[in-house]
mmCIF file of C-alpha atoms and ligand atoms in Angstrom:
data_model
loop_
_atom_site.group_PDB
_atom_site.id
_atom_site.type_symbol
_atom_site.label_atom_id
_atom_site.label_comp_id
_atom_site.label_asym_id
_atom_site.label_seq_id
_atom_site.Cartn_x
_atom_site.Cartn_y
_atom_site.Cartn_z
ATOM 1 C CA MET Y 1 104.523 122.434 111.366
ATOM 2 C CA GLY Y 2 104.360 120.485 114.631
ATOM 3 C CA ILE Y 3 101.842 117.742 115.255
ATOM 4 C CA GLY Y 4 98.623 118.583 116.973
ATOM 5 C CA GLY Y 5 96.575 117.006 119.686
ATOM 6 C CA PRO Y 6 97.082 116.377 123.351
ATOM 7 C CA ALA Y 7 99.640 113.708 124.189
ATOM 8 C CA GLY Y 8 97.589 111.055 125.949
ATOM 9 C CA ALA Y 9 99.083 107.984 127.554
ATOM 10 C CA ALA Y 10 99.965 106.626 124.105
ATOM 11 C CA GLN Y 11 102.012 108.692 121.665
ATOM 12 C CA VAL Y 12 101.158 106.340 118.805
ATOM 13 C CA SER Y 13 98.052 104.217 118.296
ATOM 14 C CA THR Y 14 97.794 101.496 115.633
ATOM 15 C CA LEU Y 15 95.019 99.136 114.574
ATOM 16 C CA GLY Y 16 95.309 95.886 112.631
ATOM 17 C CA GLU Y 17 95.482 92.111 112.553
ATOM 18 C CA ALA Y 18 98.249 90.000 114.080
ATOM 19 C CA LEU Y 19 99.200 86.632 112.695
ATOM 20 C CA VAL Y 20 101.371 83.746 113.700
ATOM 21 C CA ARG Y 21 104.045 83.120 111.092
ATOM 22 C CA LEU Y 22 105.480 79.686 110.405
ATOM 23 C CA SER Y 23 108.694 79.504 108.390
ATOM 24 C CA PRO Y 24 111.190 76.832 107.451
ATOM 25 C CA ALA Y 25 114.808 77.526 108.403
ATOM 26 C CA PRO Y 26 116.681 79.627 105.827
ATOM 27 C CA GLY Y 27 117.785 77.380 102.989
ATOM 28 C CA GLU Y 28 114.750 75.123 103.350
ATOM 29 C CA ARG Y 29 111.528 75.197 101.349
ATOM 30 C CA LEU Y 30 107.906 75.335 102.500
ATOM 31 C CA ARG Y 31 106.990 72.370 100.338
ATOM 32 C CA ASP Y 32 109.243 69.915 102.142
ATOM 33 C CA SER Y 33 110.609 71.350 105.374
ATOM 34 C CA GLY Y 34 109.896 69.142 108.417
ATOM 35 C CA GLN Y 35 110.146 71.959 110.973
ATOM 36 C CA PHE Y 36 108.799 75.488 111.113
ATOM 37 C CA ARG Y 37 109.998 78.389 113.228
ATOM 38 C CA VAL Y 38 107.242 80.388 114.922
ATOM 39 C CA HIS Y 39 107.095 84.198 114.981
ATOM 40 C CA VAL Y 40 104.393 86.767 115.671
ATOM 41 C CA GLY Y 41 103.711 89.158 112.773
ATOM 42 C CA GLY Y 42 101.198 91.673 111.443
ATOM 43 C CA ALA Y 43 102.138 95.053 110.035
ATOM 44 C CA GLU Y 44 100.650 97.327 112.705
ATOM 45 C CA ALA Y 45 101.685 94.996 115.535
ATOM 46 C CA ASN Y 46 105.254 95.111 114.168
ATOM 47 C CA VAL Y 47 105.175 98.924 114.140
ATOM 48 C CA ALA Y 48 103.852 98.941 117.714
ATOM 49 C CA VAL Y 49 106.575 96.553 118.956
ATOM 50 C CA ALA Y 50 109.348 98.532 117.243
ATOM 51 C CA LEU Y 51 108.114 101.822 118.728
ATOM 52 C CA ALA Y 52 107.610 100.437 122.228
ATOM 53 C CA SER Y 53 111.101 98.916 122.066
ATOM 54 C CA VAL Y 54 112.660 102.358 121.536
ATOM 55 C CA GLY Y 55 110.560 103.750 124.387
ATOM 56 C CA VAL Y 56 107.617 105.379 122.554
ATOM 57 C CA PRO Y 57 104.368 104.655 124.456
ATOM 58 C CA THR Y 58 102.245 102.808 121.888
ATOM 59 C CA ARG Y 59 98.794 101.202 121.807
ATOM 60 C CA TRP Y 60 97.729 98.392 119.465
ATOM 61 C CA THR Y 61 94.024 97.740 118.846
ATOM 62 C CA SER Y 62 92.786 94.467 117.385
ATOM 63 C CA ALA Y 63 90.633 91.430 117.992
ATOM 64 C CA LEU Y 64 92.216 88.256 119.331
ATOM 65 C CA PRO Y 65 90.650 84.849 119.925
ATOM 66 C CA GLN Y 66 90.646 83.491 123.476
ATOM 67 C CA THR Y 67 92.999 80.682 122.496
ATOM 68 C CA VAL Y 68 96.578 79.839 123.294
ATOM 69 C CA LEU Y 69 97.622 81.471 119.990
ATOM 70 C CA GLY Y 70 95.700 84.658 120.813
ATOM 71 C CA ARG Y 71 97.462 84.777 124.184
ATOM 72 C CA ARG Y 72 100.811 84.126 122.530
ATOM 73 C CA VAL Y 73 100.311 87.223 120.366
ATOM 74 C CA ALA Y 74 99.266 89.328 123.375
ATOM 75 C CA ASP Y 75 102.270 88.126 125.423
ATOM 76 C CA SER Y 76 104.613 88.926 122.562
ATOM 77 C CA LEU Y 77 103.341 92.508 122.240
ATOM 78 C CA SER Y 78 103.004 93.221 125.941
ATOM 79 C CA SER Y 79 106.534 91.927 126.617
ATOM 80 C CA ALA Y 80 107.732 94.757 124.347
ATOM 81 C CA GLY Y 81 105.647 97.255 126.357
ATOM 82 C CA VAL Y 82 102.754 97.777 123.901
ATOM 83 C CA ALA Y 83 99.437 98.820 125.538
ATOM 84 C CA LEU Y 84 96.655 96.340 124.716
ATOM 85 C CA ASP Y 85 93.760 97.863 126.666
ATOM 86 C CA THR Y 86 91.617 98.320 123.524
ATOM 87 C CA VAL Y 87 92.083 94.754 122.223
ATOM 88 C CA ARG Y 88 88.797 92.850 121.942
ATOM 89 C CA TRP Y 89 88.904 89.178 122.970
ATOM 90 C CA THR Y 90 86.479 86.920 121.125
ATOM 91 C CA ALA Y 91 85.246 83.356 121.580
ATOM 92 C CA GLY Y 92 84.733 80.921 118.727
ATOM 93 C CA GLU Y 93 87.046 82.503 116.170
ATOM 94 C CA ARG Y 94 90.595 81.874 115.138
ATOM 95 C CA LEU Y 95 93.930 83.613 114.799
ATOM 96 C CA GLY Y 96 95.291 84.100 111.279
ATOM 97 C CA LEU Y 97 98.404 82.237 110.186
ATOM 98 C CA TYR Y 98 100.881 82.761 107.439
ATOM 99 C CA PHE Y 99 103.677 80.675 106.029
ATOM 100 C CA ALA Y 100 106.841 82.430 104.868
ATOM 101 C CA GLU Y 101 109.713 80.909 102.933
ATOM 102 C CA ILE Y 102 112.718 83.187 103.343
ATOM 103 C CA GLY Y 103 114.396 83.522 99.964
ATOM 104 C CA SER Y 104 117.966 84.020 98.936
ATOM 105 C CA PRO Y 105 118.763 85.605 95.530
ATOM 106 C CA PRO Y 106 117.612 84.604 92.980
ATOM 107 C CA ARG Y 107 114.867 82.738 94.943
ATOM 108 C CA PRO Y 108 112.350 85.313 96.228
ATOM 109 C CA THR Y 109 110.817 85.265 99.695
ATOM 110 C CA SER Y 110 107.284 83.915 99.332
ATOM 111 C CA VAL Y 111 104.253 84.057 101.564
ATOM 112 C CA VAL Y 112 101.046 81.983 101.814
ATOM 113 C CA TYR Y 113 98.199 83.406 103.918
ATOM 114 C CA ASP Y 114 95.718 81.353 105.942
ATOM 115 C CA ARG Y 115 93.649 84.145 107.449
ATOM 116 C CA ALA Y 116 89.962 83.576 106.589
ATOM 117 C CA GLY Y 117 87.409 83.608 109.419
ATOM 118 C CA THR Y 118 89.678 85.250 111.982
ATOM 119 C CA ALA Y 119 88.699 87.199 115.093
ATOM 120 C CA PHE Y 120 89.945 90.359 113.373
ATOM 121 C CA ALA Y 121 87.800 89.745 110.278
ATOM 122 C CA SER Y 122 84.707 89.799 112.493
ATOM 123 C CA LEU Y 123 85.591 93.141 114.127
ATOM 124 C CA SER Y 124 83.172 95.939 113.211
ATOM 125 C CA VAL Y 125 83.242 99.691 113.829
ATOM 126 C CA ASP Y 126 80.635 99.366 116.595
ATOM 127 C CA ASP Y 127 82.878 97.047 118.616
ATOM 128 C CA LEU Y 128 85.478 99.690 119.455
ATOM 129 C CA ASP Y 129 85.693 102.656 121.815
ATOM 130 C CA TRP Y 130 87.035 105.154 119.268
ATOM 131 C CA ALA Y 131 87.882 107.806 121.860
ATOM 132 C CA ALA Y 132 90.273 105.317 123.469
ATOM 133 C CA VAL Y 133 91.580 103.916 120.170
ATOM 134 C CA CYS Y 134 92.431 107.366 118.776
ATOM 135 C CA ASP Y 135 93.762 108.941 121.981
ATOM 136 C CA ALA Y 136 97.331 109.502 120.713
ATOM 137 C CA ARG Y 137 99.514 112.046 118.906
ATOM 138 C CA ILE Y 138 99.786 109.738 115.885
ATOM 139 C CA VAL Y 139 97.243 107.233 114.520
ATOM 140 C CA HIS Y 140 99.017 104.729 112.255
ATOM 141 C CA LEU Y 141 97.066 102.634 109.710
ATOM 142 C CA THR Y 142 97.953 100.410 106.764
ATOM 143 C CA GLY Y 143 96.519 99.096 103.513
ATOM 144 C CA ILE Y 144 96.721 95.520 104.821
ATOM 145 C CA THR Y 145 93.938 96.258 107.299
ATOM 146 C CA ALA Y 146 91.927 97.977 104.590
ATOM 147 C CA ALA Y 147 92.099 94.841 102.417
ATOM 148 C CA VAL Y 148 92.068 91.936 104.815
ATOM 149 C CA ALA Y 149 88.310 91.430 105.286
ATOM 150 C CA PRO Y 150 85.069 92.934 103.954
ATOM 151 C CA ARG Y 151 84.476 94.892 107.198
ATOM 152 C CA SER Y 152 87.998 96.086 107.823
ATOM 153 C CA GLY Y 153 88.132 98.968 105.315
ATOM 154 C CA ALA Y 154 85.448 100.701 107.392
ATOM 155 C CA LEU Y 155 87.689 100.356 110.473
ATOM 156 C CA VAL Y 156 90.513 102.180 108.713
ATOM 157 C CA LEU Y 157 88.226 104.971 107.459
ATOM 158 C CA ARG Y 158 86.696 105.451 110.901
ATOM 159 C CA ALA Y 159 90.076 105.419 112.668
ATOM 160 C CA ALA Y 160 91.440 108.033 110.260
ATOM 161 C CA ARG Y 161 88.375 110.260 110.649
ATOM 162 C CA GLU Y 162 88.290 109.951 114.432
ATOM 163 C CA GLY Y 163 92.052 110.471 114.647
ATOM 164 C CA ARG Y 164 91.826 113.690 112.634
ATOM 165 C CA GLU Y 165 88.868 114.987 114.658
ATOM 166 C CA ARG Y 166 90.808 114.396 117.864
ATOM 167 C CA GLY Y 167 93.857 116.289 116.555
ATOM 168 C CA ALA Y 168 96.106 113.295 115.907
ATOM 169 C CA LEU Y 169 98.454 113.095 112.931
ATOM 170 C CA VAL Y 170 97.094 110.325 110.691
ATOM 171 C CA VAL Y 171 99.698 108.149 108.946
ATOM 172 C CA TYR Y 172 98.816 105.611 106.239
ATOM 173 C CA ASP Y 173 101.247 103.013 104.906
ATOM 174 C CA VAL Y 174 99.935 101.747 101.544
ATOM 175 C CA ASN Y 175 101.612 98.345 102.206
ATOM 176 C CA TYR Y 176 100.041 96.782 99.092
ATOM 177 C CA ARG Y 177 99.561 92.981 99.162
ATOM 178 C CA ALA Y 178 98.585 91.458 95.814
ATOM 179 C CA ALA Y 179 97.240 88.387 97.658
ATOM 180 C CA LEU Y 180 94.658 90.556 99.440
ATOM 181 C CA SER Y 181 93.362 93.036 96.853
ATOM 182 C CA SER Y 182 93.667 94.260 93.278
ATOM 183 C CA PRO Y 183 95.838 97.321 92.524
ATOM 184 C CA GLU Y 184 92.666 99.183 91.452
ATOM 185 C CA ALA Y 185 90.881 98.462 94.752
ATOM 186 C CA ALA Y 186 93.932 99.525 96.774
ATOM 187 C CA ALA Y 187 94.314 102.737 94.741
ATOM 188 C CA SER Y 188 90.664 103.674 95.042
ATOM 189 C CA PHE Y 189 90.649 103.001 98.810
ATOM 190 C CA THR Y 190 93.763 105.153 99.223
ATOM 191 C CA ALA Y 191 92.124 107.968 97.239
ATOM 192 C CA GLU Y 192 89.013 107.769 99.440
ATOM 193 C CA LEU Y 193 91.082 107.815 102.642
ATOM 194 C CA ALA Y 194 93.466 110.546 101.473
ATOM 195 C CA ALA Y 195 91.331 113.434 102.740
ATOM 196 C CA HIS Y 196 91.994 112.193 106.304
ATOM 197 C CA VAL Y 197 95.711 111.386 105.884
ATOM 198 C CA ASP Y 198 98.566 113.695 106.942
ATOM 199 C CA LEU Y 199 101.492 111.450 106.034
ATOM 200 C CA LEU Y 200 101.545 108.687 103.410
ATOM 201 C CA ILE Y 201 104.221 105.973 103.230
ATOM 202 C CA CYS Y 202 104.464 104.056 99.939
ATOM 203 C CA ARG Y 203 106.978 101.764 98.229
ATOM 204 C CA ALA Y 204 108.179 103.092 94.860
ATOM 205 C CA GLU Y 205 106.877 99.955 93.105
ATOM 206 C CA ASP Y 206 103.407 100.498 94.635
ATOM 207 C CA ALA Y 207 103.408 104.151 93.503
ATOM 208 C CA ARG Y 208 103.989 102.868 89.968
ATOM 209 C CA ASP Y 209 101.680 99.816 90.022
ATOM 210 C CA LEU Y 210 98.732 101.328 91.922
ATOM 211 C CA PHE Y 211 98.779 104.937 90.799
ATOM 212 C CA GLY Y 212 100.350 104.616 87.330
ATOM 213 C CA LEU Y 213 103.160 107.049 88.197
ATOM 214 C CA ALA Y 214 106.621 106.988 86.633
ATOM 215 C CA GLY Y 215 110.020 108.512 87.317
ATOM 216 C CA ASP Y 216 112.537 108.442 90.153
ATOM 217 C CA ALA Y 217 111.678 108.295 93.856
ATOM 218 C CA PRO Y 218 111.707 112.087 94.480
ATOM 219 C CA SER Y 219 109.275 112.670 91.608
ATOM 220 C CA LEU Y 220 107.095 109.736 92.728
ATOM 221 C CA ALA Y 221 106.855 111.335 96.191
ATOM 222 C CA SER Y 222 105.895 114.797 94.902
ATOM 223 C CA ASP Y 223 103.514 113.315 92.287
ATOM 224 C CA LEU Y 224 101.774 111.186 94.926
ATOM 225 C CA ALA Y 225 101.443 114.270 97.144
ATOM 226 C CA LYS Y 226 99.809 116.164 94.252
ATOM 227 C CA THR Y 227 97.624 113.277 93.050
ATOM 228 C CA LEU Y 228 96.263 112.521 96.528
ATOM 229 C CA SER Y 229 96.477 116.060 98.011
ATOM 230 C CA ILE Y 230 98.547 114.878 100.975
ATOM 231 C CA GLY Y 231 101.186 117.284 102.349
ATOM 232 C CA ARG Y 232 103.781 114.708 103.369
ATOM 233 C CA VAL Y 233 104.676 111.585 101.390
ATOM 234 C CA VAL Y 234 107.532 109.153 102.038
ATOM 235 C CA VAL Y 235 108.588 106.806 99.214
ATOM 236 C CA THR Y 236 110.840 103.820 99.929
ATOM 237 C CA SER Y 237 113.039 102.102 97.353
ATOM 238 C CA GLY Y 238 114.686 99.233 99.251
ATOM 239 C CA ALA Y 239 118.453 99.327 98.831
ATOM 240 C CA ASP Y 240 118.180 102.774 97.207
ATOM 241 C CA GLY Y 241 116.920 104.346 100.440
ATOM 242 C CA ALA Y 242 113.975 106.632 101.106
ATOM 243 C CA VAL Y 243 112.824 110.079 100.028
ATOM 244 C CA ALA Y 244 110.150 112.381 101.342
ATOM 245 C CA TRP Y 245 108.090 115.192 99.918
ATOM 246 C CA TRP Y 246 107.523 117.171 103.106
ATOM 247 C CA ASP Y 247 105.452 120.349 103.092
ATOM 248 C CA GLY Y 248 106.852 121.287 99.672
ATOM 249 C CA GLU Y 249 110.468 120.235 100.248
ATOM 250 C CA SER Y 250 112.352 117.132 99.181
ATOM 251 C CA VAL Y 251 114.363 115.148 101.760
ATOM 252 C CA ALA Y 252 116.349 111.931 101.187
ATOM 253 C CA ALA Y 253 118.215 109.274 103.170
ATOM 254 C CA PRO Y 254 120.338 106.403 101.803
ATOM 255 C CA ALA Y 255 119.664 102.828 102.868
ATOM 256 C CA LEU Y 256 122.266 101.394 105.215
ATOM 257 C CA PRO Y 257 124.197 98.365 103.995
ATOM 258 C CA THR Y 258 123.068 95.191 105.711
ATOM 259 C CA ALA Y 259 123.817 91.492 105.400
ATOM 260 C CA GLY Y 260 120.162 90.787 106.132
ATOM 261 C CA VAL Y 261 118.919 87.345 107.148
ATOM 262 C CA ASP Y 262 115.149 88.065 106.988
ATOM 263 C CA ARG Y 263 113.622 91.049 105.212
ATOM 264 C CA ILE Y 264 110.030 90.491 106.401
ATOM 265 C CA GLY Y 265 109.191 93.285 108.813
ATOM 266 C CA ALA Y 266 111.743 95.750 107.420
ATOM 267 C CA GLY Y 267 109.002 97.970 105.954
ATOM 268 C CA ASP Y 268 107.200 98.136 109.297
ATOM 269 C CA ALA Y 269 110.463 98.862 111.121
ATOM 270 C CA PHE Y 270 111.056 101.690 108.645
ATOM 271 C CA ALA Y 271 107.571 103.093 109.335
ATOM 272 C CA ALA Y 272 108.221 102.907 113.093
ATOM 273 C CA GLY Y 273 111.474 104.838 112.699
ATOM 274 C CA VAL Y 274 109.681 107.492 110.643
ATOM 275 C CA LEU Y 275 106.948 107.892 113.280
ATOM 276 C CA TRP Y 276 109.534 108.107 116.046
ATOM 277 C CA GLY Y 277 111.410 110.833 114.131
ATOM 278 C CA VAL Y 278 108.151 112.690 113.417
ATOM 279 C CA LEU Y 279 107.390 112.772 117.157
ATOM 280 C CA ASP Y 280 110.752 114.469 117.652
ATOM 281 C CA GLY Y 281 109.956 116.937 114.881
ATOM 282 C CA SER Y 282 112.321 116.534 111.918
ATOM 283 C CA PRO Y 283 111.747 114.854 108.526
ATOM 284 C CA GLU Y 284 115.495 114.243 108.099
ATOM 285 C CA GLU Y 285 115.635 112.459 111.452
ATOM 286 C CA ALA Y 286 112.470 110.525 110.547
ATOM 287 C CA LEU Y 287 114.093 109.095 107.407
ATOM 288 C CA ARG Y 288 117.417 108.437 109.189
ATOM 289 C CA ARG Y 289 115.723 106.515 111.990
ATOM 290 C CA GLY Y 290 113.498 104.710 109.479
ATOM 291 C CA THR Y 291 116.415 103.443 107.395
ATOM 292 C CA ALA Y 292 118.374 102.495 110.536
ATOM 293 C CA MET Y 293 115.463 100.510 111.949
ATOM 294 C CA ALA Y 294 114.764 98.807 108.606
ATOM 295 C CA SER Y 295 118.377 97.684 108.279
ATOM 296 C CA LEU Y 296 118.495 96.437 111.884
ATOM 297 C CA ALA Y 297 115.201 94.549 111.440
ATOM 298 C CA MET Y 298 116.714 92.608 108.533
ATOM 299 C CA THR Y 299 119.573 91.318 110.700
ATOM 300 C CA VAL Y 300 117.299 89.197 112.905
ATOM 301 C CA HIS Y 301 114.825 86.407 112.165
ATOM 302 C CA GLY Y 302 111.147 87.173 112.562
ATOM 303 C CA ASP Y 303 108.847 90.083 111.791
ATOM 304 C CA GLN Y 304 109.528 92.164 114.879
ATOM 305 C CA CYS Y 305 112.197 94.834 115.354
ATOM 306 C CA ARG Y 306 113.128 94.829 119.040
ATOM 307 C CA PHE Y 307 116.064 97.195 119.312
ATOM 308 C CA SER Y 308 116.601 99.848 121.972
ATOM 309 C CA ALA Y 309 116.719 103.574 121.174
ATOM 310 C CA GLU Y 310 120.456 103.567 121.848
ATOM 311 C CA GLU Y 311 121.065 100.691 119.421
ATOM 312 C CA VAL Y 312 119.021 102.369 116.669
ATOM 313 C CA LEU Y 313 120.553 105.810 117.176
ATOM 314 C CA ASP Y 314 124.085 104.348 117.099
ATOM 315 C CA VAL Y 315 123.312 102.811 113.704
ATOM 316 C CA ALA Y 316 121.558 105.958 112.462
ATOM 317 C CA ARG Y 317 124.644 108.034 113.399
ATOM 318 C CA GLY Y 318 127.014 105.487 111.894
ATOM 319 C CA ALA Y 319 128.543 105.010 115.340
ATOM 320 C CA GLY Y 320 128.122 101.240 115.497
ATOM 321 C CA ARG Y 321 131.014 98.863 116.124
ATOM 322 C CA GLU Y 322 131.468 95.414 114.669
ATOM 323 C CA VAL Y 323 132.074 93.910 118.096
ATOM 324 C CA ARG Y 324 131.013 95.505 121.364
ATOM 325 C CA ARG Y 325 133.097 94.551 124.396
HETATM 326 O O1 ELE H 401 101.581 90.389 105.252
HETATM 327 C C1 ELE H 401 100.887 90.650 106.230
HETATM 328 O O2 ELE H 401 99.671 90.748 106.179
HETATM 329 C C2 ELE H 401 101.497 90.916 107.535
HETATM 330 O O3 ELE H 401 101.061 91.806 108.199
HETATM 331 C C3 ELE H 401 102.654 90.064 107.965
HETATM 332 C C4 ELE H 401 104.005 90.733 108.104
HETATM 333 O O4 ELE H 401 104.325 90.847 109.488
HETATM 334 C C5 ELE H 401 104.128 92.063 107.430
HETATM 335 O O5 ELE H 401 103.613 91.950 106.154
HETATM 336 C C6 ELE H 401 105.568 92.520 107.306
HETATM 337 O O6 ELE H 401 105.596 93.618 106.418
HETATM 338 P P1 ELE H 401 106.917 94.281 105.824
HETATM 339 O O7 ELE H 401 107.518 95.093 106.933
HETATM 340 O O8 ELE H 401 106.436 95.123 104.701
HETATM 341 O O9 ELE H 401 107.827 93.177 105.395
#
């Protein structure tokens, strides 16, 4: 089955909050580091940057404060080629921040959010031009947006409904964050949204913790598809790769070995690779590009995956070299 809808200027449209991330250098701790590195993050913004970097025309919708930090976020996304024409600029509100300490086994990576009272939290469904927001072949949404503020769940529901009505393929990445909502709230929101979702992306641990499922990744994918009545479900299992239940068939791709330096953003890079492969029509290619982009994202510091199509496809085909000269 191909994907419906006219291809407007953007192939993919995403909606969500961007944050500035502050992190100590690797090997240093949040509690006592004297210097922080600055990166721009936010799940949907990361997906948009990764897609634009491989040449997929992509729009990101959000609310940004008219401050130097709001402009820093916009500059970061537009330098990758992301369309920002539907972003709403607000006065008197702030940009969200988060602090990330990059772990090293056995010390986990840990995150502290500081994102109350942001411009995005004040965004309501009446603030957006939905025809413009959903004018794309794919509308990509995540559970972070659903959970981040009292109003934002309604944005996700509206975007999914409008996307469907306009013939877009609606993708939802569960992206569960325990700091933002309970497993029960995330599961019940996903169940409510499911009727408007064509493709679900979910980590194996979230399938177990939110939906009470058990078993290996292929059975988690087919069980999620049955439980939520969604035709296509991708389940990721970190170093064990990704599987998909795709219109009744099971597809798998191994993870690529990586000596990663920063795993934050790998899930969003994976989602971007899947969307890019979906636009080209094959579930196998979607998983291959997803795992290639996830592994590349982990090799650089920061949340964003800014690799060219050629760089990603070389890795996906196993054609990379240790040194290029
Ligand atoms: O946590 C949030 O709310 C954010 O949006 C900040 C980060 O940029 C993403 O969380 C990265 O997500 P992963 O690709 O799953 O590592």
